[in-house]
Coordinates of C-alpha atoms in Angstrom, one line a residue:
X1 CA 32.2 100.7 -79.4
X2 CA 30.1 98.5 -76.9
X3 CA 27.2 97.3 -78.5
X4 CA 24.2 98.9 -76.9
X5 CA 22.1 95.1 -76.5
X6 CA 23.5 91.7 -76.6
X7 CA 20.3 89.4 -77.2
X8 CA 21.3 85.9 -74.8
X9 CA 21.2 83.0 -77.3
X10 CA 23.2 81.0 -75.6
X11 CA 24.6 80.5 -71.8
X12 CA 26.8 78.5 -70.3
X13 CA 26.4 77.7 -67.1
X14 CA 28.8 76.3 -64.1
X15 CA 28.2 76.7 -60.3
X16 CA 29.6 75.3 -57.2
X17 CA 26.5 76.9 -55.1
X18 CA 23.2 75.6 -57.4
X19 CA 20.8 78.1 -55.0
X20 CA 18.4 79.6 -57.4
X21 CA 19.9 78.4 -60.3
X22 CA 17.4 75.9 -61.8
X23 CA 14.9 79.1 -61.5
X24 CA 17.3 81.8 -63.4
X25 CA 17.8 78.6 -66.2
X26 CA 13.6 78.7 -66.7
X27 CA 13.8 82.4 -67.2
X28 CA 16.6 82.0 -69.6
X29 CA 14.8 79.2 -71.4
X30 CA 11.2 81.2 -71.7
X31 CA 13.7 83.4 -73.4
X32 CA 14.4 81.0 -76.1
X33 CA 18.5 80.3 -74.9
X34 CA 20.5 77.3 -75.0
X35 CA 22.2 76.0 -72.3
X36 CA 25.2 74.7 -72.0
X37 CA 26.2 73.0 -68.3
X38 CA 28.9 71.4 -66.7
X39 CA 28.7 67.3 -65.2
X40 CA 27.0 68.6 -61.8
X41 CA 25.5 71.5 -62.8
X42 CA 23.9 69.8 -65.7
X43 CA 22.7 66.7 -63.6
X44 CA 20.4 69.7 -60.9
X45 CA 19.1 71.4 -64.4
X46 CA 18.2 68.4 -65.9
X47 CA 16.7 66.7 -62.1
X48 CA 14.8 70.1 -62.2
X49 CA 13.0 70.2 -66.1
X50 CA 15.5 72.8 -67.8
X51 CA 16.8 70.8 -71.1
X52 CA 20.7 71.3 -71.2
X53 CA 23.0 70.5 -74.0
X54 CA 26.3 68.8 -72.0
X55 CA 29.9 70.4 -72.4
X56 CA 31.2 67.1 -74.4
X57 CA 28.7 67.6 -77.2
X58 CA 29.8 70.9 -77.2
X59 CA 33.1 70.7 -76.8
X60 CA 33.4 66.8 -78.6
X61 CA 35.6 66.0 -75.7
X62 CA 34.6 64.3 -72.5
X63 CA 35.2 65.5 -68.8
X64 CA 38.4 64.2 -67.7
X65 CA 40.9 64.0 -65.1
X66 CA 38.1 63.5 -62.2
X67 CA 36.6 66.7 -64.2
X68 CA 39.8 68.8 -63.3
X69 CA 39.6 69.7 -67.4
X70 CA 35.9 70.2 -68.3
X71 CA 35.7 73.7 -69.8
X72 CA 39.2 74.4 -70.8
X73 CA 38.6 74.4 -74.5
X74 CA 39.0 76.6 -77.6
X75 CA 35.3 76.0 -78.5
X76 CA 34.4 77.2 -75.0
X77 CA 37.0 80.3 -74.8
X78 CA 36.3 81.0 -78.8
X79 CA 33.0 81.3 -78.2
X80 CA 33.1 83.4 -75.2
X81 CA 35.9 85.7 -76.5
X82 CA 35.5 86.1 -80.1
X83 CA 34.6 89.7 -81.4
X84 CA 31.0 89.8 -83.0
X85 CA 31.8 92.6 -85.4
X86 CA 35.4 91.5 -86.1
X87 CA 35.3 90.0 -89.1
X88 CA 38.2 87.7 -88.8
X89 CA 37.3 86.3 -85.8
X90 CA 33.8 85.5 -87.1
X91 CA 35.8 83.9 -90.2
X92 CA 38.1 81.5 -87.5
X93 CA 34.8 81.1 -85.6
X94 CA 33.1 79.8 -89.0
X95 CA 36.7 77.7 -90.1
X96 CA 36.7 75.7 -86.5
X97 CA 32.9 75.5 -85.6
X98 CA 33.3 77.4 -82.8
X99 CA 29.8 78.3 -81.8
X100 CA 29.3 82.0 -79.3
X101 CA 28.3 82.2 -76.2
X102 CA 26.7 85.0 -74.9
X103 CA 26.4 84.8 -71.3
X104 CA 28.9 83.0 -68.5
X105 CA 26.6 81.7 -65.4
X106 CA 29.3 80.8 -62.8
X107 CA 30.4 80.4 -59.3
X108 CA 33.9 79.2 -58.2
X109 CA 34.5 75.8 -56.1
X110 CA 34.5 76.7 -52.2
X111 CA 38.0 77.4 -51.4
X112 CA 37.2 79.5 -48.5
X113 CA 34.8 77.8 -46.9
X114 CA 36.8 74.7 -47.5
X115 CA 39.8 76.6 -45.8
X116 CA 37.5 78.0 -42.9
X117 CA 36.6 74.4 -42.0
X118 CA 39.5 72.6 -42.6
X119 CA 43.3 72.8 -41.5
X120 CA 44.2 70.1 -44.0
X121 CA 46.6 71.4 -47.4
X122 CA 44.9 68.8 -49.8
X123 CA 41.7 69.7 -49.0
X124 CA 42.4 73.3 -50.2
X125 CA 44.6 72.5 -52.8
X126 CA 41.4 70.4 -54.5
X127 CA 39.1 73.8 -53.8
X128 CA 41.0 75.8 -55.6
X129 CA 39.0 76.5 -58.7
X130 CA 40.8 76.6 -62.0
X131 CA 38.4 76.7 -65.1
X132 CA 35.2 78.9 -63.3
X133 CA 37.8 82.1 -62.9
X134 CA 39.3 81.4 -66.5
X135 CA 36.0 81.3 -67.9
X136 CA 34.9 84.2 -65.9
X137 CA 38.3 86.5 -66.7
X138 CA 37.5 86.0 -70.5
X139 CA 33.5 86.5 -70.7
X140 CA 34.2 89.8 -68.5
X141 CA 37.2 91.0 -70.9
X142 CA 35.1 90.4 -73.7
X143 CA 32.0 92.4 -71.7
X144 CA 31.3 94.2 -75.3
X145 CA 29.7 90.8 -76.3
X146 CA 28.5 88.7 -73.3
X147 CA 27.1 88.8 -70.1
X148 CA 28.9 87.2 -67.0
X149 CA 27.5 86.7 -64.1
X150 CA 29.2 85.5 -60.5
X151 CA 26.9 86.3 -58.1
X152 CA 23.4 84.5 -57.9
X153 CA 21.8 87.4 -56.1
X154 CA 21.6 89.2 -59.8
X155 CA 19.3 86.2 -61.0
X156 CA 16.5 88.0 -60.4
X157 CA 17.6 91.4 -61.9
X158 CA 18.8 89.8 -65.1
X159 CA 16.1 88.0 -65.4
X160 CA 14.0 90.8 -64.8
X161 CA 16.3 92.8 -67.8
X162 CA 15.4 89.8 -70.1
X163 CA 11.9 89.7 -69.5
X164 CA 11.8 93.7 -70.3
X165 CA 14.2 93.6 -73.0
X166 CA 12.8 90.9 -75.5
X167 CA 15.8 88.5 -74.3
X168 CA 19.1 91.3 -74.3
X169 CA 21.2 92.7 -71.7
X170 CA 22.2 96.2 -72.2
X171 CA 25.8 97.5 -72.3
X172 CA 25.8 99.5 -69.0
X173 CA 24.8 95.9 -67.4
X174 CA 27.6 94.0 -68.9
X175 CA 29.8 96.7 -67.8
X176 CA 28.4 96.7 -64.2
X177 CA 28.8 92.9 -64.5
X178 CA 32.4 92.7 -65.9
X179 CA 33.5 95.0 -63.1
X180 CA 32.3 92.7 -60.6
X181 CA 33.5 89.4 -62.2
X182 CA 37.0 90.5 -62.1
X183 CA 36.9 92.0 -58.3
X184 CA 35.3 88.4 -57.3
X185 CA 38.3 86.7 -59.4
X186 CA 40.6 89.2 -57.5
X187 CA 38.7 88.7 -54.4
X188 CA 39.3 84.4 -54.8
X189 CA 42.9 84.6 -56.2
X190 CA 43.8 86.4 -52.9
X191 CA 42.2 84.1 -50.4
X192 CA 44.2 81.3 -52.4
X193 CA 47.4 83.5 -52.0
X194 CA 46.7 84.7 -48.3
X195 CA 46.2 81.2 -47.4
X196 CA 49.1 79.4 -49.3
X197 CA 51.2 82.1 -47.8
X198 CA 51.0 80.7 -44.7
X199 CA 51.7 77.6 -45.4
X200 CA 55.4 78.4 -47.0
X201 CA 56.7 76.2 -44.6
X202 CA 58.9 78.8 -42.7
X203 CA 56.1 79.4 -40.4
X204 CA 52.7 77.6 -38.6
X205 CA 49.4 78.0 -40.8
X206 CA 48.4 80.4 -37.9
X207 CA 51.0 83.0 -38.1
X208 CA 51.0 86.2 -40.8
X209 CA 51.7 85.0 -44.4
X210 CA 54.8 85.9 -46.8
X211 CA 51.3 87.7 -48.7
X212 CA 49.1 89.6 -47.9
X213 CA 46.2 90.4 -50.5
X214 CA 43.0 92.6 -49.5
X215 CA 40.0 92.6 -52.0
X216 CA 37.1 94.5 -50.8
X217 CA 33.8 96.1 -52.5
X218 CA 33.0 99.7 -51.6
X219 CA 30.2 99.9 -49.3
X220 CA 29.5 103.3 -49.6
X221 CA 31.1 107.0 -51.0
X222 CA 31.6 109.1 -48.3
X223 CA 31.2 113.2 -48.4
X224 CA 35.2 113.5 -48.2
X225 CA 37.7 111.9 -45.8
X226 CA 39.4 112.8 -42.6
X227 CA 39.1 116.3 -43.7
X228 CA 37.1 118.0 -46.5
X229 CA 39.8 118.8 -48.5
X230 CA 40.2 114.3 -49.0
X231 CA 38.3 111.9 -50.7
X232 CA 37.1 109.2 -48.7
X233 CA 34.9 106.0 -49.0
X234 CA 34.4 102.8 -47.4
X235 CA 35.5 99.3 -48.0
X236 CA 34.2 96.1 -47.2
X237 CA 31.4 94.8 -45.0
X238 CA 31.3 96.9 -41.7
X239 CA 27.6 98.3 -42.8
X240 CA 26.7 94.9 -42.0
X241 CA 27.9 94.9 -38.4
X242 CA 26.9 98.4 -38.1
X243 CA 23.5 99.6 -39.4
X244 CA 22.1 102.8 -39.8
X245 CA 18.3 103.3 -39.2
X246 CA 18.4 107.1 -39.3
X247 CA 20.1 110.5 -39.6
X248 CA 22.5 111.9 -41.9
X249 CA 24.7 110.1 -43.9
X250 CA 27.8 108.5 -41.8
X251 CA 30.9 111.1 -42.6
X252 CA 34.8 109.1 -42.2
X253 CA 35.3 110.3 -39.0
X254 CA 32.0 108.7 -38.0
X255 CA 32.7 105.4 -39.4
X256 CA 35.9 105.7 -37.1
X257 CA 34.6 106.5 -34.1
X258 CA 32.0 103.8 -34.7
X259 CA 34.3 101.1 -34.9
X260 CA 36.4 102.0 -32.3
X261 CA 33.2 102.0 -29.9
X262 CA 32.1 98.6 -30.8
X263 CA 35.1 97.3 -30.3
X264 CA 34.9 98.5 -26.5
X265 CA 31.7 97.0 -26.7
X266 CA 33.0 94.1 -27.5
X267 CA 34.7 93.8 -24.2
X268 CA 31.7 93.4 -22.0
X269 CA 30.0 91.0 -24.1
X270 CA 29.6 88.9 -21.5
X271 CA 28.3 91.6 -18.6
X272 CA 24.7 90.8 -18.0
X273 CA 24.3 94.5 -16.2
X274 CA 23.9 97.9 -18.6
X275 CA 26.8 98.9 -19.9
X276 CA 27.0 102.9 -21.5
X277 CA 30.0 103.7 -23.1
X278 CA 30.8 107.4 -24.6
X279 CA 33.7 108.3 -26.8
X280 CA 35.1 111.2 -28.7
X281 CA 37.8 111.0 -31.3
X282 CA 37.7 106.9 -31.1
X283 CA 38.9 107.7 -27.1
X284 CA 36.7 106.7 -24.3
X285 CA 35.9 109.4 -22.3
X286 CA 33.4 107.7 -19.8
X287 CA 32.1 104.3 -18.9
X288 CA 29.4 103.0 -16.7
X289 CA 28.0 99.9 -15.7
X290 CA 24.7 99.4 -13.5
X291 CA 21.3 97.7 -13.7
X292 CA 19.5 100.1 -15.8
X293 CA 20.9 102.4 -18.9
X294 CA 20.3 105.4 -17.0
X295 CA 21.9 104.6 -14.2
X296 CA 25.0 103.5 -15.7
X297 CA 25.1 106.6 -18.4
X298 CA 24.5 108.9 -14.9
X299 CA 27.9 106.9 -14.2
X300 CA 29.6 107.1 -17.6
X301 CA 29.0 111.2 -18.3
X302 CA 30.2 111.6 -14.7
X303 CA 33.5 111.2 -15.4
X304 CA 33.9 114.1 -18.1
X305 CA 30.9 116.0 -18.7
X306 CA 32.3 118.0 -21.4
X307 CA 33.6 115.7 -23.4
X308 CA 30.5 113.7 -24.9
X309 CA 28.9 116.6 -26.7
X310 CA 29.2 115.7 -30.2
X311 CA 30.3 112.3 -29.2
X312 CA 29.4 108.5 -29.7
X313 CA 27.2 107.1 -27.4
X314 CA 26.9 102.9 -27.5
X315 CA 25.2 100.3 -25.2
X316 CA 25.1 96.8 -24.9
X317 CA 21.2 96.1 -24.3
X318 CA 18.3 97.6 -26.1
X319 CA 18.0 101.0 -25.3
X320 CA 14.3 101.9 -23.2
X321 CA 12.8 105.2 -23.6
X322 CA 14.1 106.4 -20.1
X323 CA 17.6 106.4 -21.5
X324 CA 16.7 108.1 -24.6
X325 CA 15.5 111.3 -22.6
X326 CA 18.4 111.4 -21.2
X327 CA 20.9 111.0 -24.2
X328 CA 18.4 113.6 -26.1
X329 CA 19.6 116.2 -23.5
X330 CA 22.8 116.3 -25.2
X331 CA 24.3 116.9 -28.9
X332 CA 25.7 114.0 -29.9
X333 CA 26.3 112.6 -33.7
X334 CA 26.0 108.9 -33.6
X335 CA 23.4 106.8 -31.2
X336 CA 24.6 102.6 -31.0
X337 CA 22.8 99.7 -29.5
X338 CA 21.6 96.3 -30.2
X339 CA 17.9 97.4 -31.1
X340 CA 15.4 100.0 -30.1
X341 CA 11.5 99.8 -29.3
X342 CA 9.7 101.1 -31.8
X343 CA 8.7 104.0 -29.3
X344 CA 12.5 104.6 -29.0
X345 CA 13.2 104.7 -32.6
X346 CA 10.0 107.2 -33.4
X347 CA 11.5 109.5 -30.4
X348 CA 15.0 109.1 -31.9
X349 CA 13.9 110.2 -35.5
X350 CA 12.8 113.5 -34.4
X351 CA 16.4 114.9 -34.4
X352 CA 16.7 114.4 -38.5
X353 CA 21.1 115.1 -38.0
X354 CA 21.8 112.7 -35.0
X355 CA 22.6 109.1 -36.6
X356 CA 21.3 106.2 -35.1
X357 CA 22.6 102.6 -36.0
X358 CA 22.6 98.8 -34.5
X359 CA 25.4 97.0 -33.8
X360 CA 25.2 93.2 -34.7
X361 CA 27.9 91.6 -32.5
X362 CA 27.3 88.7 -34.2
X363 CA 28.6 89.6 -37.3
X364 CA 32.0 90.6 -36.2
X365 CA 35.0 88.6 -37.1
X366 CA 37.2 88.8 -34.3
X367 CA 40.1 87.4 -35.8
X368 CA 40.5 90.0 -38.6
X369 CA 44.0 90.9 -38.6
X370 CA 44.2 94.2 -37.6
X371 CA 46.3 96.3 -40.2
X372 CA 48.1 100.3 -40.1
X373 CA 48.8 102.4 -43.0
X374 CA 52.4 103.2 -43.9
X375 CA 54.4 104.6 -46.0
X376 CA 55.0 102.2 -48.9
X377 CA 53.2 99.5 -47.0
X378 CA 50.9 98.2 -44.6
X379 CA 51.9 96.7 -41.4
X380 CA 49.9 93.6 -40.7
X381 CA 49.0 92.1 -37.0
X382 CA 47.1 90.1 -35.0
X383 CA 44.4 91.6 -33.0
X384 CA 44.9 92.5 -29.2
X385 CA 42.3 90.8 -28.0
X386 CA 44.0 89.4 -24.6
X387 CA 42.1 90.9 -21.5
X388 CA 43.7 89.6 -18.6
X389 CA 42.9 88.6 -15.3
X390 CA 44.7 90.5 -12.5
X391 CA 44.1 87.7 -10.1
X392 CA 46.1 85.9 -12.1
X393 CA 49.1 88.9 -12.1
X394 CA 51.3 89.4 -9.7
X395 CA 51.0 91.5 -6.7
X396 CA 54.2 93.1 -6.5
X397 CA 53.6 95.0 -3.1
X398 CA 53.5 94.3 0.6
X399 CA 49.1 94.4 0.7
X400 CA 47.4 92.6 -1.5
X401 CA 44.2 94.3 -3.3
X402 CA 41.0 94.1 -1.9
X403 CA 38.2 92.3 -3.6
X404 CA 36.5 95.8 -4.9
X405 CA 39.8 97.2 -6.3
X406 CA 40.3 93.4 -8.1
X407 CA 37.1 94.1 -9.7
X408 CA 38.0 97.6 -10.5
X409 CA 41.0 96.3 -12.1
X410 CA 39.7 94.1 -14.6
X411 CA 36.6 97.1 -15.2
X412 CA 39.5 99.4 -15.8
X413 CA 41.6 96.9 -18.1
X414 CA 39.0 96.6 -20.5
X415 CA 38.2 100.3 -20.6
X416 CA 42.1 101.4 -20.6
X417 CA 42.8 99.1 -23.5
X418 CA 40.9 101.2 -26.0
X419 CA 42.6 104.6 -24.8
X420 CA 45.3 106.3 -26.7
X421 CA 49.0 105.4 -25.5
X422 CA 50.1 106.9 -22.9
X423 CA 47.1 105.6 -21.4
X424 CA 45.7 105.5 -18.0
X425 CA 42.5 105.6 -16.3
X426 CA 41.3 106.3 -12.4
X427 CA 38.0 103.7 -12.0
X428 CA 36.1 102.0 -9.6
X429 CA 34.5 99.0 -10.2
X430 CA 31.6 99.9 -12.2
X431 CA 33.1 103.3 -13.6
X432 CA 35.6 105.2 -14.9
X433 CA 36.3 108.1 -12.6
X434 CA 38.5 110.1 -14.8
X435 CA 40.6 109.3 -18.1
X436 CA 44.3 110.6 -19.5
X437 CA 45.6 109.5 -22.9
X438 CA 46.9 110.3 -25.9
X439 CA 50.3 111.7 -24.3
X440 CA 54.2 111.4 -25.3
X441 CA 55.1 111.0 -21.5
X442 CA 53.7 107.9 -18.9
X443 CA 53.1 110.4 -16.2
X444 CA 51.2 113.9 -18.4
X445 CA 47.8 111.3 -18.2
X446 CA 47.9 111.0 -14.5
X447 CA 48.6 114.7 -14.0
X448 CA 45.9 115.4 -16.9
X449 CA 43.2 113.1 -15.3
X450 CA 44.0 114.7 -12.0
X451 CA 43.4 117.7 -12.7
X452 CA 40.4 117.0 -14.8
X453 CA 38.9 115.4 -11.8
X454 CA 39.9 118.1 -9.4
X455 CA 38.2 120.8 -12.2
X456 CA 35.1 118.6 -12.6
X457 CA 35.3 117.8 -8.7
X458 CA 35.0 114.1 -9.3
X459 CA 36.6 112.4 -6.3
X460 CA 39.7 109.6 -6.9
X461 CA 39.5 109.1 -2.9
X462 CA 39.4 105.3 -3.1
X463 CA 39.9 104.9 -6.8
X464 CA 42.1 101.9 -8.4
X465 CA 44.5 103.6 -11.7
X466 CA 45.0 101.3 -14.5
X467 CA 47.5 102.2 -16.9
X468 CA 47.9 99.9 -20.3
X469 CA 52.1 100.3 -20.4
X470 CA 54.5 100.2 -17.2
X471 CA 55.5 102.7 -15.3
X472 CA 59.2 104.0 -15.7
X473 CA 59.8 105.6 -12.7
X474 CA 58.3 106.2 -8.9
X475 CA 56.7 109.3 -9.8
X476 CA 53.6 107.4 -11.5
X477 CA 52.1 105.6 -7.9
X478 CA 53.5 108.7 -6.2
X479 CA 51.2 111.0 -8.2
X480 CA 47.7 108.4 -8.3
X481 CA 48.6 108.0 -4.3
X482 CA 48.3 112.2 -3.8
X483 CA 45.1 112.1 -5.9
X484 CA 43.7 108.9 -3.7
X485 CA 44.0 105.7 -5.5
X486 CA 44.3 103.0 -3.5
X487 CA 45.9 100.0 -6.1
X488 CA 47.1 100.0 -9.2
X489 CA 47.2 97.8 -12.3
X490 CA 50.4 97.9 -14.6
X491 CA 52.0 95.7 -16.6
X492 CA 55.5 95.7 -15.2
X493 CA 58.8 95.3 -16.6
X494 CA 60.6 98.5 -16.2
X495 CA 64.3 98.8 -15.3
X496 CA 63.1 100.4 -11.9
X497 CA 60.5 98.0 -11.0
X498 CA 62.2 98.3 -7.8
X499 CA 61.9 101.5 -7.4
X500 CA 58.1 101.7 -8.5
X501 CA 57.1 99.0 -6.3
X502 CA 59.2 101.1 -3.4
X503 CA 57.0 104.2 -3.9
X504 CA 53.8 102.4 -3.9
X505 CA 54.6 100.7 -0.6
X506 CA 55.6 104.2 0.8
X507 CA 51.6 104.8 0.3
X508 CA 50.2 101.6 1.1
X509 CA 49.1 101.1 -2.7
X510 CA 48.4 97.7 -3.7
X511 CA 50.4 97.1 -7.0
X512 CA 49.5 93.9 -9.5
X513 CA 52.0 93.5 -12.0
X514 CA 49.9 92.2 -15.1
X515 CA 52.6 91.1 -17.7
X516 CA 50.6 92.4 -20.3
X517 CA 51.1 95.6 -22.3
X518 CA 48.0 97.1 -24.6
X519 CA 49.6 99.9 -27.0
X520 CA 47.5 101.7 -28.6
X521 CA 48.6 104.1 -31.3

């Protein structure tokens, strides 16, 4: 039975990262608690007026080994491991003068900033810590007795525990504790393993490891999953990309849709014009681009105006209170933008259901592999994050596009990318026109944008179709030719190339063969 308080007599303490350590060690001390400390962790308590009793007096051994063995000790792991109420261990304890240690201080050497910075193998190989996560896997197993801590944002709460429990930690904090010790040992013996994988010589140091380990806290418990009859919660850090200053808590599918918005975002990062973006079901279904918000959402809810209600609705400047009106015409269930005027906000907040959250571009990790579910396994990959450059593609028919359809080209590129497979998309240069995805053929999204446009009576006369996969046969260029495209971006490669680029002659389409291919499943 875990004891209810553990009174601190006596901590050890080991970090890597000394910030607001030296302040944590003066609570401890008013507290009456001995500390022990490692070489350079002893040397900043000692610079800063804590008193610290060294490792070798404790242990009766030096550091050694260019302090590669400084804690590794039965006096150390005796006293952090022994059972208070077990009577033979106090007996062994009493036999080998193995004094306790009630609390473990400690964070691990760099290894993944060290990694992060450097491509050399010795550099990492010395960063990988070996006595902080052996200290830290016994004081968490033996959480009845001590408290560990890992991460110096609790200082202040533990200290704060101390100060209001005569100098004790209670059970349900070393519990709390324990459990994150171990994740953040899980956490660090997976970056080691990620990043050694890649270096098992069969492969370059950038390619996808023979491992692949994923640690991550939860973030938040969500209502239920896809569906309400599933669980669901979230992993990881993507509340600190996405914040949410109002409205009701963010459901799975919201999360999902959220994500798959910023990532379109992410696309026109460098556009200095307004860029409104609405999707439904993690699908674009209209995007706009002009000098103000409202002008370029007027463009973006053009292209499907019944789509967006109960959508996601993201920009890529602060949104003005013009704007706002206009989104607040519509039911939607999650609001995205870098910031909002305090005017905005207060107008926002008067729908209480409608969620409204930042986006901090900043904080996105590009590079994050991007990884499917599957039975049994995961399957790993890099991130698509290629967006070519159809001037640089090759025009495969006898006229060459016109300035305005090579603009709408690389417009519809980025947009098309982020559509379901069989994707394509009619678009001029600062809009999308009309939108087909998600089919099992290459030609059902041409005939379904078609005839979404000719129900909505948005006008392709002119338009340029994108598609992110080739087209098979001549039927594709024959269809966006009836429905007025004038050029169209593919990526080429099918067996009847020949025939494709035939049919769009027979229109006078201009066709750029893009060599690239964005599947999107």
């Amino acid at each position: 039975m875990k004891s209810q308080r553990v009174v601190i007599r006596r901590a050890l303490l080991g970090v890597s990262d000394k910030a607001g350590l030296a302040a944590f060690a003066t609570a401890l001390e008013r507290h009456g608690v001995e500390i022990v400390s490692t070489g350079g962790t002893a040397a900043a308590l000692e610079k800063a007026g804590v008193k610290v009793r060294t490792v070798e007096n404790f242990t009766g051994l030096p550091e050694m080994l260019d302090g590669r063995v400084k804690t590794l000790h039965p006096k150390i792991h005796g006293g952090i491991l022994a059972r208070r109420a077990d009577e033979n261990h106090q007996r062994e304890m009493r036999q080998h003068s193995i004094e306790p240690i009630d609390m473990v201080v400690v964070n691990f050497y760099p290894f993944e900033k060290t990694v992060a910075a450097s491509h050399a193998l010795a550099d990492a190989i010395e960063n990988i810590d070996i006595g902080g996560p052996t200290l830290v896997r016994a004081a968490a197993k033996n959480h009845d007795d001590v408290a560990v801590l890992v991460d110096a944002a609790e200082y202040d709460a533990i200290a704060a525990e101390l100060d209001a429990n005569h100098g004790a930690i209670s059970a349900d904090t070393r519990w709390r504790l324990a459990r994150k010790a171990f994740a953040r040992v899980t956490e660090y013996d997976a970056a080691i393993s990620n990043y050694l994988g890649r270096h098992s010589g069969d492969a370059d140091e950038s390619s996808l490891g023979e491992t692949f380990n994923l640690s991550l806290e939860r973030e938040q418990a969500l209502r239920y999953g896809e569906n309400p009859h599933q669980t669901g919660a979230l992993y990881g850090r993507f509340l600190e990309i996405a914040h949410q200053l109002h409205g009701k808590e963010l459901s799975f599918n919201n999360v999902v849709d959220i994500s798959s918005a910023m990532n379109l975002m992410l696309e026109f990062e460098d556009e200095r014009r307004a860029v409104v973006a609405i999707l439904k079901h993690n699908t674009p279904c209209g995007v706009g681009i002009a000098d103000t918000l409202k002008a370029a959402w007027d463009k973006a809810f053009a292209t499907d105006p019944d789509s967006p209600f109960g959508g996601i609705i993201i920009t890529n400047r602060p949104w003005d209170m013009e704007f706002a009106h206009a989104v607040n015409e519509l039911f939607t269930e999650v609001l995205i933008g870098p910031s909002y005027p305090d005017d905005v906000i207060a107008f926002l907040r008067k729908n209480k259901n409608r969620r409204v959250m930042t986006f901090n571009s900043k904080a996105v990790d590009r590079n994050e592999p991007d990884v499917k579910k599957v039975l049994g396994g995961l399957l790993v990959q890099t991130p698509d994050l290629t967006i070519e450059d159809p001037r640089k593609g090759k025009v495969v028919t006898r006229r060459a596009p016109t300035d305005a359809e090579m603009r709408a080209m690389t417009f519809g590129i980025k947009v098309c990318k982020h559509i379901k497979s069989n994707a394509i998309a009619f678009v001029a240069e600062d809009r999308t026109l009309a939108v087909g995805g998600g089919a099992t053929s290459r030609i059902d999204p041409v005939y379904a944008a078609r005839e979404k446009a000719a129900r909505l009576k948005v006008a392709l006369q002119g338009s340029v179709l994108v598609s992110e996969a080739l087209f098979p046969f001549p039927d594709g260029p024959t269809l966006a030719a009836e429905a007025g495209a004038t050029a169209i971006a593919q990526p080429g490669g099918s067996l009847r190339d020949d025939k494709v680029i035939e049919a769009a002659d027979k229109f006078g389409l201009a066709m750029v063969f893009t060599g690239v291919r964005h599947f999107r499943h």
